XYZ file of C-alpha atoms in Angstrom:
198
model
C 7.127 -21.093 14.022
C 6.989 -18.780 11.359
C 7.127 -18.742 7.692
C 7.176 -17.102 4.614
C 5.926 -16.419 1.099
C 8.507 -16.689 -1.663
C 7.113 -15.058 -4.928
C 8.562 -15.568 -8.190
C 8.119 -13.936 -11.661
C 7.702 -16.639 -14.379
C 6.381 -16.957 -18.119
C 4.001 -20.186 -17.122
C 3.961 -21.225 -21.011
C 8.073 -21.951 -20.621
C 7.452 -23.373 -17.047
C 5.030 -25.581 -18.642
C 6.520 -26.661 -21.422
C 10.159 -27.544 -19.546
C 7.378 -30.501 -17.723
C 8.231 -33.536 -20.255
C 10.295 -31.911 -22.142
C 12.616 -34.789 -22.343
C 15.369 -31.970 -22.508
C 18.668 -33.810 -20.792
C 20.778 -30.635 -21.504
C 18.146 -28.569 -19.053
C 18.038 -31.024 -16.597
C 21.733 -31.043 -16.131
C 21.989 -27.835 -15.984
C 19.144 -27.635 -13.520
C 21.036 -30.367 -11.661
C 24.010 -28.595 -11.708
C 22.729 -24.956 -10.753
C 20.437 -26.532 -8.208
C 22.761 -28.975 -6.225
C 22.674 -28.054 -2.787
C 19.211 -27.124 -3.039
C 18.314 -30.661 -4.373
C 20.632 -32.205 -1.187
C 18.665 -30.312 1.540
C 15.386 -31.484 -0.244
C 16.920 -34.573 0.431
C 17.172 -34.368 4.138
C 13.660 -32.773 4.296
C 12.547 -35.971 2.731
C 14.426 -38.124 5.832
C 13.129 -36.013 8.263
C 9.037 -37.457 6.966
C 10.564 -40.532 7.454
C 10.737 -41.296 3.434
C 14.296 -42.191 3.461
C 14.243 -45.633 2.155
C 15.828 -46.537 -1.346
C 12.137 -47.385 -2.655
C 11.520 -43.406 -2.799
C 13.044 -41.042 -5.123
C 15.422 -38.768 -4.420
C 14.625 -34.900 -4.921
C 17.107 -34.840 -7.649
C 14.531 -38.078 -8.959
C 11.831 -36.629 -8.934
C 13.306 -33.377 -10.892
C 13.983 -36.046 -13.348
C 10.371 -37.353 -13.292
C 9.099 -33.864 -13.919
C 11.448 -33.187 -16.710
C 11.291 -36.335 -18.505
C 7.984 -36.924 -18.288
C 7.827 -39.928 -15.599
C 5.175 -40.924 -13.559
C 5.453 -39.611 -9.958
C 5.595 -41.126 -6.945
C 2.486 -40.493 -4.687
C 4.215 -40.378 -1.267
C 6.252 -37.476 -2.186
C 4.418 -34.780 -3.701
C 6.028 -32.207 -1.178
C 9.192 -32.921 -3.006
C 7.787 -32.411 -6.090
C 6.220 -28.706 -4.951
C 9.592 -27.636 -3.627
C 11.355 -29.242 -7.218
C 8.553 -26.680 -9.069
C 10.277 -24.216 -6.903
C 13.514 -24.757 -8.459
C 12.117 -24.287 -12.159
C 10.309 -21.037 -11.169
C 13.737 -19.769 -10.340
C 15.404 -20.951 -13.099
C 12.843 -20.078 -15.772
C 11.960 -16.367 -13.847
C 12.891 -14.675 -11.085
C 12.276 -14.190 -7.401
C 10.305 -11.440 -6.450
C 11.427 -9.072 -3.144
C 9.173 -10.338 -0.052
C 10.092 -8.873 2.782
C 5.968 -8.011 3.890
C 5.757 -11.671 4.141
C 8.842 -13.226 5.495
C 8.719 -14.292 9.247
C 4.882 -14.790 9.639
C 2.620 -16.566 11.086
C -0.548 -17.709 9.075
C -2.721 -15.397 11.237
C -0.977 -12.353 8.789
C -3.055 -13.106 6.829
C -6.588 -12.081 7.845
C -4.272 -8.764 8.837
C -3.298 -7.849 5.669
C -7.103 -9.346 4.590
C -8.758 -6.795 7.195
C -6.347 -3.753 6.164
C -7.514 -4.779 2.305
C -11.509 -4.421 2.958
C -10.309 -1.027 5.200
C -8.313 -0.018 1.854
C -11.708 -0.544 -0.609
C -9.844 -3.765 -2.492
C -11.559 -7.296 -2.425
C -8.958 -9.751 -2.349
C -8.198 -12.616 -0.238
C -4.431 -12.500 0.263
C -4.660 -16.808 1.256
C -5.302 -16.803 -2.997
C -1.664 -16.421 -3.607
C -0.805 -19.316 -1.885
C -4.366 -21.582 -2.206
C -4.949 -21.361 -5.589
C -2.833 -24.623 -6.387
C 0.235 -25.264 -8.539
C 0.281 -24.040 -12.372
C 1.487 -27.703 -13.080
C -0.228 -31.192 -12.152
C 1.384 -32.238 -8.889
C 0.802 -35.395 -6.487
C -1.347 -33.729 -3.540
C 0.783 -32.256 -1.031
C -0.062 -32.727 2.812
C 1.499 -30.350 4.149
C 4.209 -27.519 2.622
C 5.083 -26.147 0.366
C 1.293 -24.336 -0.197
C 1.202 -23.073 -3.942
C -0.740 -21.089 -6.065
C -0.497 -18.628 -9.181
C -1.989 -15.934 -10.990
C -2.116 -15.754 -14.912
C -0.923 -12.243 -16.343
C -4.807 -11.764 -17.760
C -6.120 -12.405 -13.939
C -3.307 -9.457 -12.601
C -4.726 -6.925 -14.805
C -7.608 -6.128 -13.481
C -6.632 -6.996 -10.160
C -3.872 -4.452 -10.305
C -6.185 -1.852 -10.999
C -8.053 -2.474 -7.872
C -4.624 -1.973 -6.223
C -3.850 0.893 -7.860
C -7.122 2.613 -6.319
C -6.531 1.589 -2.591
C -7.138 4.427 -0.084
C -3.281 3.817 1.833
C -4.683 6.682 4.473
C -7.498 3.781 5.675
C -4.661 1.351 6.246
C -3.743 1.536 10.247
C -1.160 -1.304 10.307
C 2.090 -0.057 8.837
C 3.477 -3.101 8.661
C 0.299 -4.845 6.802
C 0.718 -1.519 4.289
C 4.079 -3.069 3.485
C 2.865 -6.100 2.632
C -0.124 -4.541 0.725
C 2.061 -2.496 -1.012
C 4.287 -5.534 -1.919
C 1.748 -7.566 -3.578
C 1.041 -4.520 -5.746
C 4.591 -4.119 -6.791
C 4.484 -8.475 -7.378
C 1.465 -7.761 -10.071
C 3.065 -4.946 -11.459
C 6.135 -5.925 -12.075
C 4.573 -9.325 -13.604
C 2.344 -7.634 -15.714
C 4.957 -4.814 -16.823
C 7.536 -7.959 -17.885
C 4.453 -10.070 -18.865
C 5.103 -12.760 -16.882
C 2.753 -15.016 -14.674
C 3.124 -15.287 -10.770
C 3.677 -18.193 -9.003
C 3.641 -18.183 -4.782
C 5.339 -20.697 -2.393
C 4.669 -20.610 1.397
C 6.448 -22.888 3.472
């Protein structure tokens, strides 16, 4: 099976602040927008098994996140994929085609090709270093993590000064080169970055 990262610009301070907000006009519109997105949440949620009325919907538990509720421990997957939806609605997706269609092992690629390149960076960060919200813990998918604008500067500059000619996976390049172009487009539109990988 293989999977993907999905990479999203966002300013973390509006992300943030949308999480008990209280704000009924932005969760309809979120409900709205997001509609068939919340519905196949929903049958993700019956295929765990977690069908029953006792557990919240995924259209719920966007409503626990925006108004402030207390969540429900059993799901915190659906709450993950529901801070999905607000990093597309408060920023934009980022272009990901390095990382779409892989298997976890990509990783210590791309990881290798980075040490052969001169830049120290474990690529597993973008998806390890947890959610920029507090979430129930998640078993399984989606895996999350973020980087603050302040923590992209200097690491762009270490991916500015990569030797490309030590790279000897084209492919992993790609995907090198695409996590440069996430930082620098986040830190040109100062924005934070938030990764999904499921």
């Amino acid at each position: 099976m293989s999977y993907a990262i999905m990479a999203y610009a966002v300013p973390l301070n509006e992300l943030q602040a949308m999480i008990g907000s209280r704000d009924t006009a932005l969760l309809d519109r979120l409900r709205s927008q997001w509609s068939s997105h919340l519905a196949s949440l929903d049958e993700l949620r019956e295929d765990t098994g977690l069908d029953g009325d006792d557990v919240p919907s995924a259209e719920r538990a966007l409503e626990q996140m925006i108004m402030g509720e207390p969540y429900d421990d059993r799901i915190g997957f659906l709450y993950g994929y529901c801070l999905k939806i607000l990093c597309g609605y408060a920023g934009w997706s980022l272009p990901n085609e390095g990382w779409w269609g892989m298997r976890f092992s990509w990783f210590e690629t791309v990881a290798g090709e980075l040490k052969n390149a001169g830049v120290d960076f474990d690529p597993t960060d973008l998806i390890f270093g947890g959610a920029p919200i507090s979430l129930p813990f998640i078993g399984d998918f989606p895996n999350i993590g973020h980087l603050k604008r302040a923590e992209m500067i200097p690491l762009l500059a270490r991916f500015d000064g990569l030797n490309e000619d030590a790279v000897t996976d084209r492919e992993a390049l790609e995907a090198i080169l695409q996590i440069r172009d996430w930082l620098r487009q986040c830190v040109e539109a100062e924005r934070d970055l938030v990764c999904f990988y499921h």
